[in-house]
Amino acid sequence: MSAIHLTIGERLRGLRFINHKTQKQIAKELNCTRFQISHFETDKMIPKYEKIRIYMRIFNVSSDFILWGFTCSVHISLIIENEICRLGIVR
């Protein structure tokens, strides 16, 4: 497997799709608007750390994965990113 290098927004959008959540559902959990979620997912805004912590809890991933695409296992990171691309969520 080769590295894919998704953006923060692409990873957030991919995690949301994989977990069958809507932007509205995520916005409610993050106590923000769907508009803000859209901006996070299109890399127009980067979520503040308190929002990233909530994303971590919702999707059971580390901040390293959200910000850099790394988990404690590079293999798992590649599987997640490949699944995001396979589903046609990005690129």
PDB file of C-alpha atoms in Angstrom:
ATOM      1  CA  MET A   1       0.000   0.000   0.000  1.00  0.00           C
ATOM      2  CA  SER A   2       1.215   3.501  -0.708  1.00  0.00           C
ATOM      3  CA  ALA A   3       0.560   6.722   1.187  1.00  0.00           C
ATOM      4  CA  ILE A   4      -2.425   8.761   0.043  1.00  0.00           C
ATOM      5  CA  HIS A   5      -1.928  12.041   1.933  1.00  0.00           C
ATOM      6  CA  LEU A   6      -5.488  13.242   2.495  1.00  0.00           C
ATOM      7  CA  THR A   7      -6.145  16.700   3.915  1.00  0.00           C
ATOM      8  CA  ILE A   8      -7.666  17.209   7.372  1.00  0.00           C
ATOM      9  CA  GLY A   9     -10.995  18.022   5.749  1.00  0.00           C
ATOM     10  CA  GLU A  10     -10.897  14.937   3.552  1.00  0.00           C
ATOM     11  CA  ARG A  11     -10.213  12.741   6.587  1.00  0.00           C
ATOM     12  CA  LEU A  12     -13.070  14.371   8.553  1.00  0.00           C
ATOM     13  CA  ARG A  13     -15.477  13.953   5.643  1.00  0.00           C
ATOM     14  CA  GLY A  14     -14.358  10.389   5.081  1.00  0.00           C
ATOM     15  CA  LEU A  15     -14.754   9.466   8.750  1.00  0.00           C
ATOM     16  CA  ARG A  16     -18.246  10.975   8.722  1.00  0.00           C
ATOM     17  CA  PHE A  17     -19.237   8.956   5.643  1.00  0.00           C
ATOM     18  CA  ILE A  18     -17.733   5.712   6.943  1.00  0.00           C
ATOM     19  CA  ASN A  19     -19.693   6.173  10.177  1.00  0.00           C
ATOM     20  CA  HIS A  20     -22.957   7.020   8.340  1.00  0.00           C
ATOM     21  CA  LYS A  21     -23.340  10.451   9.948  1.00  0.00           C
ATOM     22  CA  THR A  22     -24.721  13.625   8.418  1.00  0.00           C
ATOM     23  CA  GLN A  23     -23.183  17.069   8.691  1.00  0.00           C
ATOM     24  CA  LYS A  24     -26.218  18.050  10.765  1.00  0.00           C
ATOM     25  CA  GLN A  25     -25.573  15.214  13.257  1.00  0.00           C
ATOM     26  CA  ILE A  26     -21.897  16.133  13.585  1.00  0.00           C
ATOM     27  CA  ALA A  27     -22.773  19.816  13.981  1.00  0.00           C
ATOM     28  CA  LYS A  28     -25.101  18.968  16.863  1.00  0.00           C
ATOM     29  CA  GLU A  29     -22.388  16.933  18.615  1.00  0.00           C
ATOM     30  CA  LEU A  30     -19.817  19.705  18.071  1.00  0.00           C
ATOM     31  CA  ASN A  31     -22.296  22.425  19.075  1.00  0.00           C
ATOM     32  CA  CYS A  32     -21.739  24.345  15.853  1.00  0.00           C
ATOM     33  CA  THR A  33     -23.492  24.867  12.525  1.00  0.00           C
ATOM     34  CA  ARG A  34     -23.673  22.560   9.500  1.00  0.00           C
ATOM     35  CA  PHE A  35     -22.049  25.453   7.608  1.00  0.00           C
ATOM     36  CA  GLN A  36     -18.982  25.168   9.875  1.00  0.00           C
ATOM     37  CA  ILE A  37     -18.824  21.392   9.360  1.00  0.00           C
ATOM     38  CA  SER A  38     -18.918  21.996   5.611  1.00  0.00           C
ATOM     39  CA  HIS A  39     -16.024  24.438   5.961  1.00  0.00           C
ATOM     40  CA  PHE A  40     -14.025  21.955   8.075  1.00  0.00           C
ATOM     41  CA  GLU A  41     -14.569  19.241   5.447  1.00  0.00           C
ATOM     42  CA  THR A  42     -13.535  21.468   2.533  1.00  0.00           C
ATOM     43  CA  ASP A  43     -10.461  22.813   4.342  1.00  0.00           C
ATOM     44  CA  LYS A  44     -11.815  26.362   4.375  1.00  0.00           C
ATOM     45  CA  MET A  45     -11.527  26.303   8.193  1.00  0.00           C
ATOM     46  CA  ILE A  46      -9.500  24.126  10.535  1.00  0.00           C
ATOM     47  CA  PRO A  47     -11.391  23.059  13.661  1.00  0.00           C
ATOM     48  CA  LYS A  48     -10.063  24.323  16.983  1.00  0.00           C
ATOM     49  CA  TYR A  49      -8.614  21.792  19.388  1.00  0.00           C
ATOM     50  CA  GLU A  50     -11.807  21.458  21.460  1.00  0.00           C
ATOM     51  CA  LYS A  51     -13.688  20.474  18.268  1.00  0.00           C
ATOM     52  CA  ILE A  52     -10.932  18.038  17.297  1.00  0.00           C
ATOM     53  CA  ARG A  53     -11.277  16.394  20.731  1.00  0.00           C
ATOM     54  CA  ILE A  54     -14.986  15.861  20.079  1.00  0.00           C
ATOM     55  CA  TYR A  55     -14.224  14.443  16.615  1.00  0.00           C
ATOM     56  CA  MET A  56     -11.759  12.075  18.326  1.00  0.00           C
ATOM     57  CA  ARG A  57     -14.495  10.831  20.647  1.00  0.00           C
ATOM     58  CA  ILE A  58     -17.177  10.558  17.937  1.00  0.00           C
ATOM     59  CA  PHE A  59     -14.996   8.548  15.552  1.00  0.00           C
ATOM     60  CA  ASN A  60     -12.698   6.869  18.080  1.00  0.00           C
ATOM     61  CA  VAL A  61      -9.529   8.118  16.380  1.00  0.00           C
ATOM     62  CA  SER A  62      -6.487  10.018  17.614  1.00  0.00           C
ATOM     63  CA  SER A  63      -5.664  13.660  17.003  1.00  0.00           C
ATOM     64  CA  ASP A  64      -2.618  12.361  15.099  1.00  0.00           C
ATOM     65  CA  PHE A  65      -4.943  10.660  12.627  1.00  0.00           C
ATOM     66  CA  ILE A  66      -7.177  13.728  12.197  1.00  0.00           C
ATOM     67  CA  LEU A  67      -4.291  16.169  11.797  1.00  0.00           C
ATOM     68  CA  TRP A  68      -1.612  14.074  10.091  1.00  0.00           C
ATOM     69  CA  GLY A  69      -3.210  10.813   8.974  1.00  0.00           C
ATOM     70  CA  PHE A  70      -1.203   8.714  11.445  1.00  0.00           C
ATOM     71  CA  THR A  71      -2.406   6.139  13.947  1.00  0.00           C
ATOM     72  CA  CYS A  72      -0.308   3.948  16.199  1.00  0.00           C
ATOM     73  CA  SER A  73      -0.330   1.607  13.203  1.00  0.00           C
ATOM     74  CA  VAL A  74       0.640   2.941   9.787  1.00  0.00           C
ATOM     75  CA  HIS A  75      -1.133  -0.077   8.293  1.00  0.00           C
ATOM     76  CA  ILE A  76      -4.444   0.928   9.924  1.00  0.00           C
ATOM     77  CA  SER A  77      -4.004   4.531   8.719  1.00  0.00           C
ATOM     78  CA  LEU A  78      -3.549   3.322   5.150  1.00  0.00           C
ATOM     79  CA  ILE A  79      -6.578   1.028   5.392  1.00  0.00           C
ATOM     80  CA  ILE A  80      -8.785   3.906   6.579  1.00  0.00           C
ATOM     81  CA  GLU A  81      -7.498   6.309   3.937  1.00  0.00           C
ATOM     82  CA  ASN A  82      -7.826   3.685   1.200  1.00  0.00           C
ATOM     83  CA  GLU A  83     -11.421   3.011   2.281  1.00  0.00           C
ATOM     84  CA  ILE A  84     -12.187   6.741   2.142  1.00  0.00           C
ATOM     85  CA  CYS A  85     -10.827   6.879  -1.430  1.00  0.00           C
ATOM     86  CA  ARG A  86     -12.486   3.592  -2.453  1.00  0.00           C
ATOM     87  CA  LEU A  87     -15.881   4.937  -1.419  1.00  0.00           C
ATOM     88  CA  GLY A  88     -15.320   7.895  -3.750  1.00  0.00           C
ATOM     89  CA  ILE A  89     -15.645  10.366  -0.906  1.00  0.00           C
ATOM     90  CA  VAL A  90     -12.566  12.266  -2.062  1.00  0.00           C
ATOM     91  CA  ARG A  91     -10.483  12.532  -5.236  1.00  0.00           C
TER      92      ARG A  91
END
